[in-house]
Coordinates of C-alpha atoms and ligand atoms in Angstrom, one line a residue:
M1 CA 41.0 115.9 141.5
K2 CA 39.0 113.9 144.0
Q3 CA 39.6 114.8 147.7
I4 CA 41.8 112.3 149.6
L5 CA 40.5 110.4 152.7
L6 CA 43.7 109.7 154.7
G7 CA 46.8 111.8 154.9
C8 CA 50.0 110.3 156.1
I9 CA 53.4 111.8 157.2
A10 CA 56.2 109.3 157.4
D11 CA 59.6 110.1 159.0
D12 CA 61.7 108.1 156.5
F13 CA 61.5 106.8 152.9
T14 CA 61.3 103.0 153.0
G15 CA 59.1 103.3 156.1
A16 CA 56.7 105.4 154.0
T17 CA 56.7 102.6 151.3
D18 CA 56.0 100.0 154.1
L19 CA 52.9 102.1 155.3
A20 CA 51.7 102.7 151.7
N21 CA 52.0 98.9 151.0
N22 CA 49.8 98.1 154.1
L23 CA 47.2 100.7 153.1
V24 CA 46.9 99.3 149.5
R25 CA 46.5 95.7 150.9
A26 CA 43.7 96.9 153.1
G27 CA 41.8 98.5 150.2
M28 CA 43.1 102.0 149.5
R29 CA 44.6 103.4 146.3
V30 CA 47.8 105.2 147.4
I31 CA 50.4 107.6 146.1
Q32 CA 53.7 108.1 148.0
T33 CA 55.4 111.4 147.5
V34 CA 59.0 112.3 148.0
G35 CA 58.7 115.3 150.3
V36 CA 55.8 117.7 150.2
P37 CA 54.4 117.6 146.6
S38 CA 55.2 120.6 144.5
G39 CA 52.3 120.1 142.1
D40 CA 49.0 118.1 141.7
L41 CA 48.7 114.4 142.2
E42 CA 49.2 112.3 139.1
S43 CA 46.0 110.2 139.8
S44 CA 43.0 110.2 142.1
V45 CA 43.7 108.2 145.2
D46 CA 42.3 107.5 148.7
A47 CA 45.5 108.2 150.7
V48 CA 48.7 110.1 150.2
V49 CA 51.9 109.2 152.1
I50 CA 54.3 112.0 152.3
A51 CA 57.8 110.6 152.8
L52 CA 60.1 112.9 154.9
K53 CA 63.6 112.3 156.0
S54 CA 62.9 113.6 159.5
R55 CA 63.7 110.7 161.9
T56 CA 67.1 112.0 163.1
I57 CA 67.2 115.6 162.0
D58 CA 67.0 118.5 164.4
P59 CA 63.5 118.3 166.2
E60 CA 62.6 121.9 165.2
L61 CA 63.2 121.1 161.5
A62 CA 61.3 117.8 161.8
V63 CA 58.3 119.8 163.3
S64 CA 58.4 122.4 160.6
Q65 CA 58.6 119.9 157.7
S66 CA 55.8 117.8 159.3
L67 CA 53.6 120.9 159.6
D68 CA 54.2 121.7 155.9
A69 CA 53.2 118.2 155.1
L70 CA 50.1 118.5 157.2
A71 CA 49.1 121.7 155.5
W72 CA 49.3 120.1 152.1
L73 CA 47.3 117.0 153.2
K74 CA 44.6 119.1 154.8
K75 CA 44.3 121.1 151.6
A76 CA 44.0 117.8 149.6
G77 CA 41.0 116.9 151.8
A78 CA 42.5 114.5 154.3
R79 CA 39.9 113.6 157.0
Q80 CA 42.3 111.9 159.3
I81 CA 46.1 112.3 159.7
Y82 CA 48.5 109.3 160.3
F83 CA 52.0 110.1 161.6
K84 CA 54.1 107.1 160.8
Y85 CA 57.4 106.2 162.6
C86 CA 59.5 103.1 162.9
S87 CA 58.1 99.9 164.4
T88 CA 61.1 100.0 166.8
F89 CA 60.1 103.5 167.9
D90 CA 63.5 104.9 166.7
S91 CA 64.0 108.2 168.5
T92 CA 65.9 109.9 171.3
S93 CA 64.8 111.8 174.4
K94 CA 64.8 114.9 172.2
G95 CA 62.5 113.4 169.7
N96 CA 61.5 113.4 167.0
I97 CA 58.3 111.4 167.7
G98 CA 57.2 113.4 170.7
P99 CA 57.7 116.9 169.3
V100 CA 56.2 116.1 165.9
T101 CA 53.1 114.5 167.6
A102 CA 52.7 117.5 169.9
A103 CA 52.9 120.0 166.9
L104 CA 50.5 118.0 164.8
M105 CA 48.0 117.8 167.7
K106 CA 48.2 121.5 168.2
A107 CA 47.7 122.2 164.5
L108 CA 44.7 119.8 164.4
Q109 CA 43.3 121.3 167.6
T110 CA 43.0 117.9 169.2
S111 CA 44.0 116.9 172.8
F112 CA 44.4 113.2 172.5
T113 CA 46.1 110.6 170.2
V114 CA 47.3 107.0 170.3
V115 CA 50.9 105.7 170.1
T116 CA 51.4 102.2 168.7
P117 CA 54.4 101.0 166.8
A118 CA 53.0 97.4 166.8
F119 CA 53.4 95.4 163.6
P120 CA 52.7 91.8 164.5
D121 CA 53.3 90.5 160.9
N122 CA 57.0 91.7 161.4
G123 CA 57.2 90.5 165.0
R124 CA 56.7 93.9 166.7
T125 CA 54.2 93.4 169.6
I126 CA 53.3 95.5 172.6
V127 CA 52.4 94.1 176.1
K128 CA 51.7 96.4 179.0
G129 CA 53.3 99.2 177.0
H130 CA 56.6 97.2 176.5
L131 CA 57.7 96.8 173.0
F132 CA 58.9 93.3 171.8
V133 CA 61.0 92.7 168.7
G134 CA 60.4 89.0 167.9
D135 CA 60.9 87.2 171.3
E136 CA 63.1 90.0 172.8
L137 CA 62.4 93.2 174.6
L138 CA 63.3 96.2 172.4
S139 CA 66.2 97.0 174.8
D140 CA 67.6 93.5 174.4
S141 CA 67.4 93.6 170.6
S142 CA 70.1 94.7 168.2
M143 CA 68.4 98.2 168.3
R144 CA 70.2 98.8 171.6
N145 CA 73.4 99.4 169.5
H146 CA 71.9 101.5 166.8
P147 CA 74.4 104.3 165.9
L148 CA 71.9 107.1 165.8
T149 CA 68.9 106.1 167.9
P150 CA 70.0 103.4 170.4
M151 CA 66.9 102.0 172.1
T152 CA 67.9 101.0 175.7
D153 CA 64.4 101.2 177.3
S154 CA 61.5 99.0 176.2
S155 CA 58.7 101.0 178.0
L156 CA 56.9 103.0 175.3
V157 CA 55.2 105.1 178.0
R158 CA 58.5 106.1 179.5
L159 CA 60.1 106.7 176.0
M160 CA 57.2 108.8 174.8
Q161 CA 56.9 110.7 178.1
S162 CA 60.6 111.7 177.9
Q163 CA 59.9 113.6 174.7
F164 CA 56.3 114.8 175.1
S165 CA 55.0 117.4 177.5
A166 CA 51.4 116.3 178.0
R167 CA 50.8 113.1 180.2
V168 CA 51.2 109.7 178.5
G169 CA 48.9 106.9 179.4
L170 CA 48.3 103.2 178.5
I171 CA 45.5 101.2 176.9
D172 CA 46.6 97.7 177.8
Y173 CA 45.8 94.3 176.2
K174 CA 43.0 93.6 178.8
V175 CA 41.0 96.5 177.3
V176 CA 42.2 95.9 173.7
S177 CA 41.2 92.2 173.8
K178 CA 37.6 93.3 174.6
G179 CA 37.3 95.0 171.3
H180 CA 36.7 98.5 169.8
L181 CA 33.9 99.6 172.1
A182 CA 36.0 98.9 175.2
I183 CA 38.9 100.7 173.6
R184 CA 36.7 103.7 172.8
D185 CA 35.4 103.8 176.4
R186 CA 39.0 103.8 177.7
I187 CA 39.9 106.7 175.3
T188 CA 37.0 108.7 176.8
E189 CA 38.2 108.0 180.3
L190 CA 41.8 108.9 179.5
T191 CA 40.8 112.1 177.8
K192 CA 38.8 113.1 180.9
E193 CA 41.9 112.4 183.0
G194 CA 43.9 114.8 180.9
I195 CA 46.1 112.2 179.2
G196 CA 47.4 113.6 175.9
A197 CA 48.7 110.4 174.3
A198 CA 48.1 106.7 175.1
V199 CA 50.4 103.8 174.2
V200 CA 48.1 101.0 173.0
D201 CA 49.0 97.3 173.4
A202 CA 48.6 95.0 170.3
L203 CA 49.6 91.4 169.9
S204 CA 47.8 90.5 166.7
N205 CA 46.4 91.9 163.5
D206 CA 42.9 91.5 165.1
D207 CA 43.9 93.9 167.9
L208 CA 44.9 96.4 165.2
M209 CA 41.6 96.0 163.3
Q210 CA 39.7 96.7 166.6
L211 CA 41.9 99.6 167.4
G212 CA 41.4 100.9 163.8
I213 CA 37.6 101.0 164.4
A214 CA 38.0 102.7 167.8
V215 CA 40.2 105.6 166.5
K216 CA 37.8 106.4 163.7
D217 CA 37.0 109.8 165.0
L218 CA 40.5 110.9 166.1
P219 CA 41.9 113.6 163.9
L220 CA 45.4 112.2 164.4
V221 CA 46.8 108.7 164.9
T222 CA 50.5 108.0 165.4
A223 CA 51.8 104.5 164.7
G224 CA 54.2 102.2 162.9
S225 CA 52.9 100.8 159.6
G226 CA 50.8 98.1 161.4
L227 CA 47.7 100.3 162.3
A228 CA 47.3 101.0 158.6
I229 CA 45.5 97.6 158.2
G230 CA 42.7 98.8 160.5
L231 CA 41.8 102.2 159.0
P232 CA 40.5 101.7 155.4
Q233 CA 37.4 99.9 156.9
N234 CA 36.4 103.2 158.5
F235 CA 36.0 104.7 155.1
G236 CA 33.9 101.7 153.8
L237 CA 36.9 100.3 151.9
K238 CA 37.7 96.6 151.7
P239 CA 40.7 94.8 150.3
N240 CA 40.5 95.0 146.5
Q241 CA 43.2 93.7 144.2
S242 CA 42.4 96.2 141.4
H243 CA 43.6 99.0 143.7
A244 CA 47.1 97.6 143.5
E245 CA 47.1 97.5 139.7
L246 CA 49.9 99.3 137.9
P247 CA 50.4 100.2 134.2
H248 CA 51.9 97.4 132.1
R249 CA 55.6 96.8 132.6
N250 CA 58.0 97.7 129.8
G251 CA 61.8 98.2 129.3
W252 CA 64.7 96.2 130.6
R253 CA 65.2 94.8 134.1
A254 CA 68.0 95.8 136.5
I255 CA 68.9 95.5 140.2
L256 CA 71.2 98.0 142.0
S257 CA 72.3 96.8 145.4
G258 CA 74.1 99.1 147.8
S259 CA 72.8 97.3 151.0
C260 CA 75.3 95.3 153.0
S261 CA 72.7 93.8 155.3
E262 CA 72.7 90.1 156.1
M263 CA 69.6 89.3 154.0
T264 CA 70.8 91.4 151.0
L265 CA 74.1 89.5 151.0
K266 CA 72.1 86.2 150.8
Q267 CA 69.9 87.6 148.0
V268 CA 73.0 88.7 146.0
N269 CA 74.6 85.3 146.5
H270 CA 71.4 83.5 145.5
F271 CA 71.1 85.6 142.3
K272 CA 74.7 84.9 141.4
A273 CA 74.4 81.2 142.1
Q274 CA 71.5 81.0 139.5
G275 CA 74.0 82.1 136.9
N276 CA 72.6 85.6 136.3
P277 CA 74.7 88.5 135.0
C278 CA 76.4 90.3 137.9
Y279 CA 78.8 93.2 138.1
E280 CA 80.6 94.2 141.4
I281 CA 81.5 97.8 142.2
D282 CA 84.6 98.1 144.4
P283 CA 84.4 101.2 146.7
M284 CA 88.2 101.4 146.7
E285 CA 88.2 101.8 142.9
L286 CA 85.5 104.6 143.1
S287 CA 87.8 106.7 145.2
G288 CA 89.6 109.1 142.8
S289 CA 88.2 107.7 139.5
T290 CA 84.9 107.3 137.7
K291 CA 86.2 104.7 135.4
C292 CA 84.6 102.0 137.4
I293 CA 81.1 103.5 136.8
A294 CA 81.8 103.9 133.1
D295 CA 82.9 100.3 132.9
A296 CA 79.7 99.2 134.7
I297 CA 77.6 101.1 132.2
D298 CA 79.4 99.6 129.2
W299 CA 79.0 96.1 130.8
A300 CA 75.2 96.7 131.2
K301 CA 74.8 97.9 127.6
D302 CA 76.6 94.7 126.5
Q303 CA 74.3 92.6 128.6
Y304 CA 71.1 94.2 127.2
S305 CA 72.4 93.6 123.6
R306 CA 71.7 89.9 124.5
G307 CA 68.4 90.1 126.4
E308 CA 66.2 92.0 128.7
G309 CA 67.9 91.0 132.0
P310 CA 67.6 91.2 135.0
I311 CA 71.2 92.2 135.6
L312 CA 72.7 93.0 139.0
I313 CA 75.2 95.8 139.8
Y314 CA 76.2 95.6 143.4
S315 CA 78.6 96.9 146.1
T316 CA 77.1 94.5 148.7
S317 CA 80.0 93.0 150.7
S318 CA 80.5 90.9 153.9
P319 CA 80.8 92.8 157.2
E320 CA 84.6 92.1 157.2
Q321 CA 85.1 93.6 153.7
V322 CA 82.9 96.6 154.6
K323 CA 85.0 97.2 157.8
A324 CA 88.2 97.0 155.8
V325 CA 87.0 99.5 153.2
Q326 CA 85.7 101.8 156.0
K327 CA 89.1 101.7 157.8
E328 CA 90.8 102.8 154.6
L329 CA 88.3 105.5 153.4
S330 CA 86.2 106.3 156.6
V331 CA 82.6 105.2 157.2
K332 CA 81.2 108.4 155.8
D333 CA 83.4 108.6 152.7
A334 CA 82.9 104.9 151.8
G335 CA 79.1 105.3 152.2
E336 CA 78.9 108.5 150.1
L337 CA 81.1 107.2 147.3
V338 CA 79.0 104.2 146.9
E339 CA 75.7 106.1 147.2
K340 CA 76.8 108.6 144.6
A341 CA 77.8 105.8 142.2
M342 CA 74.5 104.1 142.7
G343 CA 72.6 107.4 141.9
E344 CA 74.6 107.8 138.7
L345 CA 74.1 104.2 137.7
A346 CA 70.3 104.5 138.2
Q347 CA 70.2 107.5 135.9
A348 CA 72.4 105.8 133.2
L349 CA 70.4 102.5 133.4
V350 CA 67.0 104.3 132.9
L351 CA 68.5 106.4 130.1
M352 CA 69.6 103.2 128.2
G353 CA 66.1 101.7 128.5
V354 CA 65.7 100.1 131.9
G355 CA 62.0 100.2 132.8
Q356 CA 61.9 97.9 135.8
L357 CA 64.4 98.7 138.5
L358 CA 64.9 97.0 141.9
V359 CA 67.0 98.9 144.5
A360 CA 68.3 97.3 147.6
G361 CA 69.2 99.5 150.6
G362 CA 67.3 102.2 152.4
E363 CA 69.8 105.0 151.9
T364 CA 70.6 103.6 148.4
S365 CA 66.9 103.8 147.5
G366 CA 66.7 107.4 148.7
V367 CA 69.7 108.4 146.5
C368 CA 68.4 106.6 143.4
V369 CA 64.9 108.1 143.7
Q370 CA 66.5 111.6 144.1
S371 CA 68.9 111.2 141.2
L372 CA 66.0 109.9 139.0
K373 CA 64.0 113.1 140.0
I374 CA 61.0 111.0 141.1
E375 CA 58.4 113.0 143.1
Q376 CA 55.4 110.6 143.1
L377 CA 55.1 106.8 143.3
Q378 CA 51.9 104.9 142.7
I379 CA 51.9 101.9 145.0
G380 CA 51.2 98.5 143.4
P381 CA 51.2 94.8 144.5
Q382 CA 53.3 93.5 147.3
I383 CA 56.4 91.4 146.6
D384 CA 57.2 90.6 150.2
P385 CA 56.0 92.2 153.5
G386 CA 57.0 95.9 153.4
V387 CA 58.1 95.9 149.7
P388 CA 55.6 96.7 147.0
W389 CA 56.2 97.4 143.3
C390 CA 55.7 101.0 142.6
F391 CA 55.2 103.0 139.4
S392 CA 56.5 106.5 138.6
K393 CA 54.9 108.2 135.6
T394 CA 57.2 111.2 135.7
P395 CA 59.9 111.6 134.5
S396 CA 60.1 108.3 132.7
N397 CA 57.4 105.6 133.2
L398 CA 59.4 103.4 135.5
H399 CA 58.5 100.4 137.7
L400 CA 60.5 100.5 140.8
A401 CA 60.8 98.3 143.9
L402 CA 62.7 99.7 146.9
K403 CA 63.9 97.2 149.4
S404 CA 65.3 98.1 152.8
G405 CA 68.2 96.0 154.1
N406 CA 66.8 93.0 155.8
F407 CA 63.4 92.8 153.9
G408 CA 62.5 90.1 151.4
R409 CA 63.0 86.4 150.9
E410 CA 66.4 84.9 149.8
D411 CA 65.3 84.5 146.2
F412 CA 63.9 88.1 146.1
F413 CA 66.0 89.2 143.2
T414 CA 64.7 86.4 140.9
Y415 CA 61.2 86.2 142.4
A416 CA 60.2 89.9 142.4
W417 CA 59.8 90.1 138.6
S418 CA 57.1 87.4 138.6
V419 CA 54.8 89.8 140.6
L420 CA 54.9 92.2 137.6
D421 CA 54.2 89.5 135.1
Ligands
LIG501 P1 70.5 99.0 154.4 O1 69.0 99.3 154.1 O2 70.9 97.6 154.2 O3 70.9 99.6 155.7 P2 71.6 101.3 153.0 O4 71.5 101.6 151.5 O5 70.6 102.1 153.9 O6 71.3 99.7 153.2 O7 73.0 101.5 153.6 C1 74.1 100.9 153.2 C2 75.3 101.9 153.2 O8 76.5 101.2 153.0 C3 75.2 103.0 152.1 O9 75.6 104.2 152.7 C4 76.2 102.4 151.1 O10 76.7 103.5 150.3 C5 77.2 101.8 152.0 N1 78.0 100.7 151.2 C6 77.5 99.9 150.3 N2 78.4 99.1 149.9 C7 79.6 99.3 150.6 C8 80.8 98.7 150.7 N3 81.2 97.7 149.9 N4 81.7 99.2 151.6 C9 81.4 100.2 152.4 N5 80.2 100.8 152.4 C10 79.3 100.4 151.5

């Protein structure tokens, strides 16, 4: 097996796919793994993205899982390590971005790294160390109300410093706009001053391309998925469509949607309005009986006796309906019931002959991948920003697209298949 060039550790599953997608588009062949791989890679690639679920777990556990991932990536030959977190810097004053960064730096024996969640293509920009989400400061965006990681400060320097013991500095846009040589000089200055991590401003993809060149020799970079566009050039790689090629599609087509995000609701309604076959799962019916799942499976078999699909099975509901169900069952129980059902449905669909599966919802995707016992995903062509088609050879030759809540265009459920054709 060829040695890999870039080793990536992502703190959640759909975030890992987003990063892998950007690397493929910039010219790398990429495999994403679910947790630290237990065996060899299924094909030779330039980069491996290890997807952890470490964003909101106990910081010590996040550190130990990240160090296990690092050990595997180093053994696979990685010349540079990329720690990927959310483009809205989802974290608390306890971590986990700071503690994981510090532990990776220590293990890699490096005293300096960069911090940049910027992703201009998705409206995440950084000015004077302040993170903007679209036109709003992070602290004014809907992220201020996030249930697990409420983001009430927009200063990345302050946020990082609150969870990181070495000093945090800034490389601002005045330096970044002068290009990679100026950024590199500033890195040298900051290192001499004893700064351990520097937040880097970025307003455009060009800023990230320049930063990419400037960080060529750093053993560790930490970022959202945006910086990925600037790294393959350091290894002599250029965008190459053939690196996104997947094996030929086969089997029937299905969509499982457990996301209740605004965009997913629009996508479900659009798919329905086109007259496509749809089956709704009612969480209230799931409580105490599995008949609803068996009925959905029978319905799917009946649909495939008439054609290859795509068919849609969904629990997607309006915010009012979701609140009513949550009031009746509790937020946790409602979520778990639907997730369990989606995992079982994914298994049943693949068993009956589905070979192309689209899953909507971050948590829902995680559950489906787990229940299908998928450990490695080869990353293919992009459908929409942040969502590529993937292919899993083991256990069952499956093409898979995993869409987190608000990603994708309104006609995503009808459009996505054309990318595989
Ligand atoms: P997103 O990426 O849009 O946040 P997720 O899959 O991560 O989607 O999260 C959606 C959560 O909502 C899951 O836990 C899912 O089980 C739950 N859920 C899905 N449908 C319903 C529903 N009709 N009522 C209550 N909870 C639901």
